[in-house]
Amino acid sequence: MQHGVAFAGRIEQTAWWESVLGWLLPLAFFVALYSFAMRRMAKGGGGPLSFGKSRVKIYDRTQNERITFEDVAGVDEAEDELREVVDFLMHPDKYQALGARIPKGVLLVGPPGTGKTLLAKAVAGEAGVPFFSISASEFVEMFVGVGAARMRDLFEQAKQRSPCIVFIDELDAIGKSRGGLGAMGTHDEREQTLNQLLVEMDGFDPGKGVVIMAATNRPEVLDQALVRAGRFDRQVLVDRPDLRGRREILRVHARGVDLAPVVDLEVIARRTPGMVGADLANIVNEAALAAARRGGGTVETQDFEEAIDRVQLGLKRRGRVMNEEEKRRVAFHEAGHALVALSVQHADPVHRVSIIPRSIGALGITLQLPTDERYLMTREELCDRICVMLGGRVAEELVCGGLSTGAQNDLERVTELARQMVCRFGMSEALGPQTFGQSLSARFLQTSVPLGEERNYSEQTAQRIDAELQAMLGAEQARARQILTERRAVLEAIGARLLAEETLDQDDLAAVVAGAVA
Ligand code: ADP
Ligand code: MG
Ligand code: ZN
């Protein structure tokens, strides 16, 4: 027993030393690593005017080469919206005197390569103000606590140099929604950086002439807190360019190269549907390289052919370009939506039809704008809406034969809508005025997390609901088919015109329909 006690004491002592060393050594190691890394970062900071403390890239575009709206093309709507920001940066006092609400945060949203970063730089260049830029993905790689501190520094410096622009690229890297189920209780670096950004945005006075801009190609993952009033409340869509836009972008990039007079940029624009500004810049560059390889004095059409093939091959590998057959399918799919919308009684007017993948994800798009703000919708209106959504798939089937995967999103939406009509709005004759199922959701940190539906009806009723959904969707599909079969000539005319022009607005569409009918 004595033995045992003495023995135990010895173990305790070694254990104490061991444990102290056990955490002291790694700690010392990390402190050393940290200070080493910080020193490295301080030395290697980017940008001609970067400060030792924050290593934010600052480009004073008044001194360096200036990027202006002249260098950006094909995104006219975004440009128009940003002109206001330029005006504010140039005359902040004018806005202050009027007491006008000044934009604080502007979020540029659009697919990669459409020119978001370029536009932000152009705003700074037009206004002749300094441009503080940092990519949010850089924050994520930092050591704990550094991201938030750096965000604070960024704004500190910006305030001293106002008027100026603070640009946060790839905002989604830190701005991802917090408080999802998986993220409960985690308080990681990203979140601290995001919180610091929110604090900074709330804390400063927009009258001081600092405009915060940010860019993202994944707006859907952003934390709602970021897009609330007083933060990034102004969102500017930077979309894929259409035919005309592509021609203009090519023109901008062709300024620097020696084009042969025969080269027609219009033709090249027609050959590059779906491509974004970055792809087109790439094509012009590849064409110049091809000309140089050939030893030619100017860039010829054949060089562009080679360049397009090259760039397209790369994009195809990443699955981003449509071939001719796919393009035809998309054209008739969208023509189907448009024609059904024009034919049924209650559909919203068609504002624009396009086969260029505009918003992120969808292939073509048929944009209908409601004529006025709606609070209530009747059963007939909802049925018409379903009919329009099914029109795309039906048209594909009629004209191209067979079915494709392109209508998936339409199908999801009609199924959801039909289910709501039956289960929520009691719009089914067969099932009567009753709701079925109770939606469950939980609240975590101001966001409501849907947890699915609780079924409060019998298996038999479930079968009747399914049967009713099938009947409803079947009837609407038949109606869409009837409309499109009767007006087949018009459908073909719209599809053909879409293939040629890619985008039709309301007036173009009316003209095509009138032409086909006459
Ligand atoms: P994003 O930030 O949207 O991913 P970038 O602004 O980085 O796209 O664009 C990359 C390059 O592609 C630009 O530097 C420019 O040369 C070219 N580019 C992209 N969009 C356009 C455009 N709309 N007009 C002219 N050039 C463009
Ligand atoms: Mg960018
Ligand atoms: Zn569709």
XYZ file of C-alpha atoms and ligand atoms in Angstrom:
547
model
C 0.000 0.000 0.000
C 2.827 2.410 0.929
C 4.486 1.363 -2.196
C 1.443 2.140 -4.154
C 1.141 5.700 -2.790
C 4.735 6.636 -3.481
C 4.452 5.248 -6.925
C 1.322 7.210 -7.633
C 3.024 10.450 -6.460
C 5.807 10.031 -8.922
C 3.429 9.532 -11.747
C 1.646 12.710 -10.815
C 4.819 14.749 -10.910
C 5.944 13.579 -14.295
C 2.454 14.059 -15.607
C 2.475 17.700 -14.445
C 5.716 18.532 -16.180
C 4.752 16.642 -19.216
C 1.485 18.395 -19.587
C 3.007 21.853 -19.132
C 5.637 21.095 -21.721
C 3.009 19.417 -23.799
C 1.171 22.638 -24.384
C 3.999 25.116 -23.945
C 6.083 23.736 -26.791
C 3.357 23.780 -29.441
C 2.313 27.196 -28.211
C 5.831 28.544 -28.593
C 5.953 26.946 -32.002
C 2.760 28.606 -33.126
C 3.772 31.994 -31.738
C 7.002 31.733 -33.703
C 5.177 30.641 -36.829
C 2.654 33.428 -36.432
C 5.205 36.183 -36.020
C 7.213 34.783 -38.895
C 4.165 34.773 -41.124
C 3.174 38.273 -40.079
C 6.625 39.580 -40.893
C 6.515 37.852 -44.257
C 3.136 39.390 -45.003
C 4.319 42.840 -43.969
C 7.214 42.605 -46.371
C 5.264 41.146 -49.237
C 2.276 43.479 -49.139
C 0.841 44.304 -52.548
C 0.018 47.550 -54.225
C 2.102 50.644 -54.755
C 0.658 52.459 -51.768
C 0.134 49.593 -49.390
C 0.593 50.331 -45.724
C 2.639 48.124 -43.459
C -0.209 47.498 -41.107
C -2.960 46.362 -43.393
C -1.557 45.176 -46.708
C -4.675 46.154 -48.557
C -4.178 46.772 -52.224
C -4.641 50.412 -52.962
C -4.552 51.676 -56.457
C -4.745 55.352 -56.926
C -6.209 55.391 -60.366
C -5.619 59.079 -60.647
C -1.925 58.294 -60.988
C -1.787 54.861 -62.552
C -3.395 53.993 -65.815
C -7.026 54.808 -65.500
C -9.823 52.374 -66.217
C -13.031 54.105 -67.230
C -16.429 53.156 -68.597
C -14.772 53.343 -72.034
C -13.110 50.040 -71.185
C -16.356 48.333 -70.260
C -19.027 47.344 -72.765
C -22.162 45.281 -73.081
C -23.403 45.918 -69.568
C -25.197 49.195 -70.178
C -27.831 48.790 -67.499
C -25.223 48.238 -64.798
C -23.213 51.144 -66.152
C -26.185 53.489 -65.952
C -26.803 52.596 -62.352
C -23.172 53.087 -61.455
C -22.995 56.531 -63.053
C -24.969 57.801 -60.114
C -22.328 56.473 -57.739
C -19.653 58.228 -59.800
C -21.571 61.465 -59.590
C -21.880 61.116 -55.851
C -18.153 60.491 -55.448
C -17.371 63.575 -57.488
C -19.822 65.873 -55.747
C -20.602 64.479 -52.288
C -21.438 67.947 -50.971
C -24.170 68.415 -53.572
C -25.921 65.285 -52.341
C -25.416 66.213 -48.723
C -26.873 69.663 -49.205
C -29.990 68.127 -50.708
C -30.233 65.609 -47.901
C -30.469 62.858 -50.494
C -30.015 59.290 -49.410
C -26.587 58.303 -50.529
C -25.693 54.807 -51.633
C -23.587 53.183 -48.956
C -23.087 49.695 -50.287
C -23.353 48.592 -53.904
C -23.313 44.883 -54.639
C -22.415 43.763 -58.147
C -24.027 40.437 -58.923
C -23.372 38.303 -61.990
C -21.680 35.237 -63.448
C -17.868 35.025 -63.427
C -16.044 37.003 -66.095
C -18.830 39.454 -66.870
C -16.768 42.434 -65.721
C -17.731 43.058 -62.110
C -14.207 43.791 -60.936
C -13.637 45.843 -64.053
C -16.773 47.911 -63.418
C -15.749 48.664 -59.850
C -12.363 49.881 -61.049
C -14.075 51.916 -63.751
C -16.221 53.678 -61.171
C -13.086 54.699 -59.308
C -11.416 55.712 -62.551
C -14.352 57.804 -63.732
C -14.604 59.579 -60.423
C -10.832 59.915 -60.105
C -10.783 58.591 -56.554
C -8.535 55.992 -54.876
C -9.634 52.393 -55.046
C -9.030 50.165 -52.029
C -9.456 46.583 -53.036
C -9.305 43.325 -51.188
C -10.522 39.904 -52.096
C -12.632 38.315 -49.419
C -11.080 34.933 -50.095
C -7.809 36.352 -48.743
C -9.471 36.973 -45.411
C -10.391 33.370 -45.034
C -6.821 32.146 -45.189
C -5.719 34.335 -42.343
C -4.915 33.545 -38.762
C -7.563 33.885 -36.130
C -8.358 37.469 -35.329
C -6.426 38.906 -38.234
C -9.354 39.060 -40.634
C -11.429 41.271 -38.379
C -8.460 43.497 -37.569
C -7.628 43.888 -41.212
C -11.201 44.778 -42.042
C -10.985 47.505 -39.385
C -7.734 48.806 -40.859
C -9.190 48.818 -44.328
C -11.974 51.128 -43.274
C -9.629 53.243 -41.125
C -7.465 53.961 -44.133
C -10.402 54.494 -46.439
C -11.880 57.130 -44.155
C -8.624 59.063 -44.220
C -8.508 59.044 -48.014
C -12.143 59.876 -48.766
C -13.726 60.273 -51.205
C -12.761 56.776 -52.246
C -14.044 53.316 -53.008
C -13.626 50.236 -50.872
C -14.046 47.158 -53.016
C -14.511 43.696 -51.544
C -14.210 41.101 -54.264
C -15.752 37.624 -53.962
C -17.852 38.708 -51.032
C -19.437 35.271 -50.728
C -16.167 33.931 -49.305
C -16.849 35.717 -46.022
C -20.491 36.596 -46.526
C -21.945 33.111 -46.519
C -25.084 32.780 -44.526
C -24.462 32.229 -40.831
C -26.485 30.148 -38.480
C -27.469 27.263 -40.725
C -28.080 23.990 -38.939
C -24.502 22.815 -39.469
C -22.949 26.048 -38.320
C -24.703 26.231 -34.971
C -22.415 27.572 -32.304
C -19.310 27.807 -34.444
C -17.619 31.135 -34.182
C -14.993 30.898 -36.797
C -12.716 33.361 -38.472
C -15.010 33.958 -41.394
C -17.864 34.871 -39.143
C -15.777 37.323 -37.120
C -14.616 38.996 -40.298
C -18.175 39.226 -41.545
C -19.317 40.688 -38.251
C -16.564 43.264 -38.397
C -17.662 44.221 -41.909
C -21.209 44.701 -40.686
C -19.998 46.796 -37.776
C -17.905 48.976 -40.078
C -20.749 49.411 -42.534
C -23.151 50.431 -39.829
C -20.638 52.648 -38.096
C -19.658 55.089 -40.767
C -21.371 58.074 -42.147
C -22.000 57.785 -45.888
C -21.794 61.553 -46.142
C -18.025 61.225 -45.775
C -17.705 60.049 -49.345
C -16.670 56.450 -48.915
C -18.632 54.059 -51.108
C -18.378 50.358 -50.418
C -18.643 48.084 -53.412
C -18.589 44.323 -53.457
C -18.927 41.610 -56.061
C -20.284 38.094 -55.977
C -21.394 35.425 -58.380
C -23.294 33.562 -55.702
C -25.832 36.018 -54.313
C -28.030 33.189 -53.079
C -25.571 32.131 -50.364
C -25.076 35.608 -48.915
C -26.096 36.267 -45.362
C -29.340 38.208 -45.259
C -27.771 40.669 -42.843
C -25.514 41.874 -45.645
C -28.293 42.891 -47.973
C -30.407 44.689 -45.398
C -31.151 48.388 -45.671
C -28.123 50.528 -44.911
C -25.678 47.855 -46.017
C -25.488 46.387 -49.526
C -28.987 47.572 -50.213
C -28.271 48.486 -53.802
C -27.742 45.531 -56.070
C -26.588 45.867 -59.633
C -26.988 42.976 -62.027
C -24.012 42.440 -64.308
C -25.397 40.050 -66.845
C -24.003 38.017 -69.714
C -23.790 40.177 -72.812
C -26.200 39.683 -75.697
C -25.216 39.858 -79.355
C -24.828 43.615 -79.465
C -23.018 43.631 -76.149
C -20.562 41.006 -77.345
C -19.818 43.058 -80.449
C -19.110 46.112 -78.284
C -16.859 44.153 -75.941
C -14.923 42.785 -78.906
C -14.581 46.324 -80.205
C -13.157 47.498 -76.861
C -10.548 44.754 -76.804
C -9.740 45.033 -80.502
C -8.665 48.649 -79.975
C -5.187 47.496 -79.081
C -4.618 45.095 -81.987
C -4.045 45.551 -85.672
C -7.211 44.268 -87.301
C -7.391 43.522 -90.994
C -10.148 45.675 -92.530
C -12.110 42.596 -93.618
C -12.569 41.337 -90.076
C -16.221 41.737 -89.108
C -16.664 41.785 -85.338
C -20.406 41.323 -85.821
C -19.761 37.869 -87.307
C -17.492 36.932 -84.424
C -20.112 38.115 -81.950
C -22.664 35.870 -83.661
C -20.366 32.903 -83.319
C -19.882 33.291 -79.564
C -23.270 33.010 -77.859
C -23.121 32.549 -74.100
C -19.589 33.882 -73.797
C -18.779 36.564 -71.252
C -16.406 39.512 -71.422
C -13.459 37.555 -70.079
C -13.923 34.905 -72.808
C -14.115 37.560 -75.515
C -11.003 39.328 -74.243
C -9.362 35.938 -74.385
C -10.477 35.425 -77.989
C -9.028 38.730 -79.163
C -5.773 37.916 -77.421
C -5.623 34.393 -78.872
C -6.337 35.780 -82.330
C -3.443 38.227 -82.017
C -1.206 35.371 -80.891
C -2.350 33.239 -83.827
C -1.521 36.072 -86.212
C 1.920 36.406 -84.672
C 2.547 32.655 -84.965
C 1.514 32.839 -88.592
C 3.878 35.744 -89.075
C 1.090 37.904 -90.455
C 1.113 41.685 -90.199
C -2.521 42.076 -89.194
C -5.084 39.913 -87.433
C -7.239 38.163 -90.039
C -10.583 36.401 -89.890
C -8.838 33.019 -89.953
C -6.961 33.956 -86.765
C -10.243 34.679 -85.069
C -11.635 31.344 -86.265
C -8.699 29.601 -84.681
C -9.048 31.616 -81.482
C -12.774 30.919 -81.169
C -12.190 27.197 -81.577
C -9.465 27.265 -78.987
C -11.466 29.210 -76.398
C -14.626 27.239 -77.106
C -12.813 23.976 -76.594
C -11.706 25.111 -73.160
C -15.214 26.230 -72.270
C -16.751 23.047 -73.621
C -14.582 21.027 -71.332
C -16.047 22.964 -68.479
C -19.510 22.467 -69.971
C -20.267 26.077 -70.599
C -21.120 26.468 -74.279
C -24.156 25.272 -76.143
C -23.784 23.444 -79.431
C -26.136 24.171 -82.344
C -28.614 21.445 -81.476
C -28.830 22.553 -77.855
C -29.238 26.146 -78.950
C -32.138 25.156 -81.207
C -33.782 23.272 -78.396
C -33.444 26.187 -76.006
C -34.791 28.566 -78.671
C -37.970 26.546 -79.182
C -38.340 25.922 -75.468
C -38.336 29.653 -74.797
C -40.518 30.326 -77.836
C -43.003 27.887 -76.312
C -43.120 29.761 -73.018
C -43.513 33.050 -74.833
C -46.236 31.930 -77.203
C -48.329 30.286 -74.493
C -47.948 33.441 -72.410
C -49.211 35.469 -75.365
C -52.118 33.099 -75.922
C -53.662 32.521 -72.505
C -55.918 35.093 -70.947
C -54.303 35.853 -67.614
C -50.561 35.642 -68.176
C -48.273 38.575 -67.446
C -46.987 40.262 -70.600
C -43.717 38.910 -71.953
C -41.033 41.496 -71.413
C -38.095 39.746 -73.000
C -37.216 36.324 -74.386
C -33.628 35.216 -74.652
C -31.665 32.070 -75.295
C -28.537 33.418 -73.647
C -28.182 31.945 -70.216
C -28.822 35.102 -68.290
C -29.351 34.571 -64.637
C -27.087 32.047 -63.032
C -28.268 28.484 -63.571
C -31.149 28.762 -66.005
C -30.518 28.215 -69.684
C -32.726 30.577 -71.622
C -35.211 32.849 -70.036
C -38.627 34.213 -70.750
C -39.102 37.204 -68.556
C -42.637 38.148 -67.736
C -43.271 41.261 -65.763
C -46.477 41.593 -63.801
C -48.469 44.609 -64.921
C -49.193 45.643 -61.373
C -48.370 44.593 -57.854
C -50.449 41.555 -56.932
C -51.731 40.463 -53.562
C -54.296 37.889 -54.593
C -54.341 35.488 -57.456
C -57.305 33.595 -58.780
C -57.423 29.956 -59.682
C -57.559 30.838 -63.390
C -54.442 32.968 -63.140
C -52.514 30.225 -61.400
C -53.645 27.683 -64.000
C -52.463 29.974 -66.767
C -49.152 30.333 -65.024
C -48.731 26.563 -64.936
C -49.703 26.356 -68.578
C -47.002 28.911 -69.523
C -44.373 27.052 -67.540
C -45.250 23.787 -69.249
C -45.235 25.472 -72.667
C -41.451 25.273 -72.927
C -41.281 21.539 -72.590
C -44.249 20.967 -74.871
C -42.727 23.139 -77.599
C -39.457 21.199 -77.390
C -41.391 17.998 -77.815
C -43.396 19.311 -80.772
C -40.576 20.875 -82.739
C -37.415 19.002 -81.763
C -38.965 15.727 -80.728
C -38.220 13.937 -77.469
C -37.621 15.435 -74.078
C -34.561 17.026 -72.542
C -33.321 17.808 -69.069
C -33.626 21.554 -69.676
C -37.149 21.790 -68.290
C -36.275 20.529 -64.829
C -36.602 23.884 -63.166
C -39.965 24.496 -64.858
C -41.217 21.147 -63.624
C -40.133 21.809 -60.077
C -41.921 25.120 -60.105
C -45.183 23.821 -61.580
C -45.240 20.897 -59.203
C -44.763 23.201 -56.247
C -47.391 25.614 -57.498
C -49.945 22.876 -58.171
C -49.325 21.380 -54.751
C -49.911 24.726 -53.130
C -53.132 25.178 -55.067
C -54.418 21.863 -53.790
C -52.973 21.762 -50.282
C -52.781 25.423 -49.285
C -55.406 27.318 -51.234
C -58.112 24.670 -51.399
C -58.510 25.190 -55.127
C -59.238 21.610 -56.054
C -62.842 20.630 -56.790
C -62.239 17.039 -55.827
C -60.637 17.683 -52.442
C -62.664 20.681 -51.465
C -62.027 23.703 -49.292
C -59.476 22.299 -46.927
C -55.756 22.596 -46.306
C -53.509 19.589 -46.044
C -50.307 19.303 -44.113
C -48.712 21.740 -41.777
C -45.395 23.303 -42.624
C -42.818 23.149 -39.898
C -39.976 25.540 -39.432
C -37.612 26.466 -36.694
C -36.038 29.789 -35.965
C -32.297 30.067 -35.552
C -30.674 33.477 -35.231
C -33.263 35.444 -37.154
C -33.471 33.004 -40.028
C -36.281 30.583 -40.435
C -35.149 27.099 -41.323
C -37.755 24.982 -43.058
C -37.933 21.511 -41.618
C -40.378 20.056 -44.102
C -44.032 19.298 -43.721
C -45.946 17.468 -41.120
C -48.521 15.262 -42.625
C -51.866 15.537 -40.901
C -53.936 13.449 -43.287
C -54.347 9.804 -44.105
C -52.571 7.689 -46.676
C -55.777 7.610 -48.698
C -55.939 11.384 -48.828
C -52.308 11.475 -49.873
C -53.177 9.318 -52.840
C -56.078 11.566 -53.746
C -53.782 14.609 -53.569
C -51.306 12.930 -55.892
C -54.070 11.996 -58.308
C -55.396 15.551 -58.240
C -51.941 16.996 -58.946
C -51.528 14.657 -61.875
C -54.913 15.563 -63.266
C -54.266 19.287 -62.956
C -50.820 19.183 -64.529
C -52.037 16.822 -67.234
C -54.871 19.172 -68.152
C -52.555 22.185 -68.324
C -50.047 20.280 -70.422
C -52.820 19.294 -72.835
C -53.948 22.914 -73.021
C -50.403 24.100 -73.747
C -50.079 21.428 -76.429
C -53.325 22.497 -78.036
C -52.309 26.152 -78.127
C -48.897 25.403 -79.592
C -50.243 22.928 -82.143
C -52.819 25.424 -83.356
C -50.260 28.197 -83.587
C -47.401 26.054 -84.817
C -46.432 28.531 -87.546
C -46.079 31.325 -85.021
C -44.062 29.057 -82.726
C -41.656 28.243 -85.546
C -41.341 31.908 -86.455
C -40.490 32.950 -82.895
C -38.018 30.090 -82.517
C -36.269 30.904 -85.786
C -36.046 34.570 -84.922
C -34.653 33.730 -81.480
C -31.971 31.559 -83.041
C -30.913 34.459 -85.212
C -31.203 37.290 -82.701
C -30.812 35.516 -79.353
C -32.891 38.129 -77.573
C -36.318 39.524 -78.413
C -38.021 42.265 -76.490
C -41.736 42.869 -76.276
C -41.955 44.816 -79.546
C -39.785 42.399 -81.525
C -41.974 39.576 -80.347
C -45.170 41.359 -81.337
C -43.685 42.025 -84.787
C -42.758 38.367 -85.284
C -46.208 37.222 -84.239
C -47.903 39.741 -86.530
C -45.640 38.691 -89.396
C -46.336 34.995 -88.908
C -50.092 35.498 -88.686
C -50.323 37.716 -91.750
P -15.586 39.335 -62.940
O -15.017 40.170 -61.852
O -17.033 39.620 -63.216
O -15.351 37.875 -62.778
P -13.587 40.664 -64.442
O -13.964 42.079 -64.231
O -12.488 40.144 -63.599
O -14.852 39.736 -64.291
O -13.238 40.464 -65.987
C -12.040 39.881 -66.424
C -11.557 40.536 -67.701
O -12.448 40.258 -68.769
C -11.510 42.032 -67.599
O -10.286 42.473 -67.108
C -11.729 42.466 -69.041
O -10.530 42.424 -69.777
C -12.636 41.399 -69.576
N -14.044 41.811 -69.481
C -14.991 41.220 -68.723
N -16.183 41.834 -68.868
C -15.989 42.844 -69.728
C -16.846 43.859 -70.288
N -18.147 43.923 -69.959
N -16.316 44.741 -71.141
C -15.010 44.687 -71.478
N -14.158 43.770 -70.992
C -14.623 42.841 -70.131
Mg -13.828 39.473 -60.339
Zn -38.466 26.768 -69.290
